[in-house]
Short mmCIF file of C-alpha atoms in Angstrom, two decimals:
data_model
loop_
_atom_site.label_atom_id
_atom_site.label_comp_id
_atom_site.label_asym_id
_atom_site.label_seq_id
_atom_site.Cartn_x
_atom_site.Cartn_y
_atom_site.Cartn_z
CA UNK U 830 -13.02 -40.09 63.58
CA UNK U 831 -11.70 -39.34 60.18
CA UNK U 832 -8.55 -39.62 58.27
CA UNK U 833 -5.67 -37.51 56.81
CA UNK U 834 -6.53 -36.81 52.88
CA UNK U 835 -2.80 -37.22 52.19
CA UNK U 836 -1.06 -40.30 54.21
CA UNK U 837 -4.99 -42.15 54.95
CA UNK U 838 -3.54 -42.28 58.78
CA UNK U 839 -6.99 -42.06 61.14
CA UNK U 840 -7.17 -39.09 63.20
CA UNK U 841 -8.74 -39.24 66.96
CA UNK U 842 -10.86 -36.57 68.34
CA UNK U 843 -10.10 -34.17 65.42
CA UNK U 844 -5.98 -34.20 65.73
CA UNK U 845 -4.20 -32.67 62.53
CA UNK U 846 -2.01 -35.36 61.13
CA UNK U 847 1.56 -34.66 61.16
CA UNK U 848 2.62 -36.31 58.18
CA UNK U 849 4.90 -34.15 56.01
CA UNK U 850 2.15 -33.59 53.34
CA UNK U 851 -0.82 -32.22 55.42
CA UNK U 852 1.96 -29.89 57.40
CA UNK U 853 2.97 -28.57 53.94
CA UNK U 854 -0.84 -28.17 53.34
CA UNK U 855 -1.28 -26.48 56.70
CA UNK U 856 1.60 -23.70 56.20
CA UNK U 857 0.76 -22.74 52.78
CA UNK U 858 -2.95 -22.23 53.88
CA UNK U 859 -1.09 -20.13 56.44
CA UNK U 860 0.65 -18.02 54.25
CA UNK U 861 -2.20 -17.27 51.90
CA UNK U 862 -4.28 -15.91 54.73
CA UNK U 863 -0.91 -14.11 55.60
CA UNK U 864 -0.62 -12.56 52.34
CA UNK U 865 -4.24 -12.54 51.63
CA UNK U 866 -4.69 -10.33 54.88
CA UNK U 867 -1.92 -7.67 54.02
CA UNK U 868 -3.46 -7.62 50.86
CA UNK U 869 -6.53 -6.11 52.56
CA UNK U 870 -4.58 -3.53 54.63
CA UNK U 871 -2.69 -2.20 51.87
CA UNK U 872 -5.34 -1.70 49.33
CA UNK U 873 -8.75 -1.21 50.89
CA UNK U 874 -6.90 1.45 52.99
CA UNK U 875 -6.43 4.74 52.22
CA UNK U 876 -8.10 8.01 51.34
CA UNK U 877 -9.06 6.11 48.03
CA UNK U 878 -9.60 2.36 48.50
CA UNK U 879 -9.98 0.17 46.03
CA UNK U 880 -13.58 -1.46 44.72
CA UNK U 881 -13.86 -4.66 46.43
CA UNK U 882 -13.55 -6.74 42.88
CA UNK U 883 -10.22 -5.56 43.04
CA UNK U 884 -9.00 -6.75 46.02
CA UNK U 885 -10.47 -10.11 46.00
CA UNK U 886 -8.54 -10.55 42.80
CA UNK U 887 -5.27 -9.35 44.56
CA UNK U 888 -6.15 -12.07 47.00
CA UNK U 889 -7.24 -15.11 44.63
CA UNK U 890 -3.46 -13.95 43.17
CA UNK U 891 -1.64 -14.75 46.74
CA UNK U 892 -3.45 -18.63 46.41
CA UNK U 893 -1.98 -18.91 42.96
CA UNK U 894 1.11 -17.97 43.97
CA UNK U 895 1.29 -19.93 46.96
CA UNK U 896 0.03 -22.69 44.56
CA UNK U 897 3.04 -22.86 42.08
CA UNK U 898 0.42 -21.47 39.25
CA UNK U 899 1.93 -18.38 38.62
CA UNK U 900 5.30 -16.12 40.16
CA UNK U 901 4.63 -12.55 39.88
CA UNK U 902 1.78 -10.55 38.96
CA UNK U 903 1.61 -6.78 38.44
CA UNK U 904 -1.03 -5.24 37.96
CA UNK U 905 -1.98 -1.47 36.79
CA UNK U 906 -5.03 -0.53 39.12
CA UNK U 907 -7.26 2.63 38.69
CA UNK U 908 -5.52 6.32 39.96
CA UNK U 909 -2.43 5.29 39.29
CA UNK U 910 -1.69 2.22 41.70
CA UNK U 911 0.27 -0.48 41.23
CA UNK U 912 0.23 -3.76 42.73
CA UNK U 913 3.02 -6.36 42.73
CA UNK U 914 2.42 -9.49 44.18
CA UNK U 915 4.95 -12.13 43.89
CA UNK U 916 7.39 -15.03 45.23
CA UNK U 917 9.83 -14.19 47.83
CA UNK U 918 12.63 -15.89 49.43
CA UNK U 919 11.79 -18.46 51.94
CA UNK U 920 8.79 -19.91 50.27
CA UNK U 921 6.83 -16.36 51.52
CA UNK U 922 4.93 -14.34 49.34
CA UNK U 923 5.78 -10.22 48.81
CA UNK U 924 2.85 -7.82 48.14
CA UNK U 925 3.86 -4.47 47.22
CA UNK U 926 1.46 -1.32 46.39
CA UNK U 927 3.20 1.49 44.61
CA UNK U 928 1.06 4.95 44.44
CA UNK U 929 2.71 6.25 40.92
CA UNK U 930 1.20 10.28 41.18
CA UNK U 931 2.31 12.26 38.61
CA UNK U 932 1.72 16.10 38.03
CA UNK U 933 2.96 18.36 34.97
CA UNK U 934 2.79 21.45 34.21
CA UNK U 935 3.75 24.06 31.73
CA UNK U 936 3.85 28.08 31.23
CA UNK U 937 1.63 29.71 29.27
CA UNK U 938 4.45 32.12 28.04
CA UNK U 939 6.14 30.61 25.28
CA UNK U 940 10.31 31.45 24.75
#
C-alpha cells in the first residue's frame, strides 16, 4: 500500500492514482523518454555517431525542456552537426539534427 506523492490518496495493489497531478507527471515522463529515445536514433546513428557524452546531454536537454527550465537549445556538435532541440506545439518536444557539410574550392589559375 502506498500513496500518491501529489493528492496523498492511498493506492491498492500498486494502482497509479488518477488525480490530475500524477497524470500530468505520468505524460511528461512519457514524452521525455519519447524525445529522449529519438534523440538516440538520430545522433548515435550514422556513419559518424556521436561520443556518448554528447548524446546524454542531448537527452538531459529533452527533461529540461519538458520541465519548463529552458525552450530551445541548439547546439554546434563536432563535423559540422547541429542539434536543435526545442518546444513544439501541443506540449511535445521537436528534436532536429542538421548535417551542415560544406566543401570549397578554388583554381589554381589566377584571372
Amino acid at each position: 500500500m502506498s500513496t500518491c506523492e501529489f493528492c496523498g490518496q492511498v493506492l491498492i495493489d500498486g494502482k497509479m492514482c488518477d488525480c490530475p497531478r500524477a497524470v500530468a507527471e505520468r505524460k511528461k515522463e512519457q514524452i521525455i523518454g519519447e524525445a529522449q529515445t529519438i534523440v538516440e536514433e538520430t545522433f548515435a546513428a550514422g556513419p559518424e555517431p556521436l561520443p556518448s557524452e554528447s548524446i546524454e546531454m542531448l537527452k538531459d536537454v529533452c527533461a529540461l525542456i519538458a520541465n519548463g527550465y529552458i525552450r530551445k537549445v541548439s547546439v554546434l556538435l563536432k563535423g559540422g552537426i547541429k542539434a536543435n532541440i526545442k518546444t513544439a506545439a501541443k506540449a511535445k518536444i521537436e528534436v532536429e539534427r542538421i548535417d551542415t557539410t560544406k566543401f570549397k574550392a578554388e583554381t589554381e589559375t589566377e584571372l
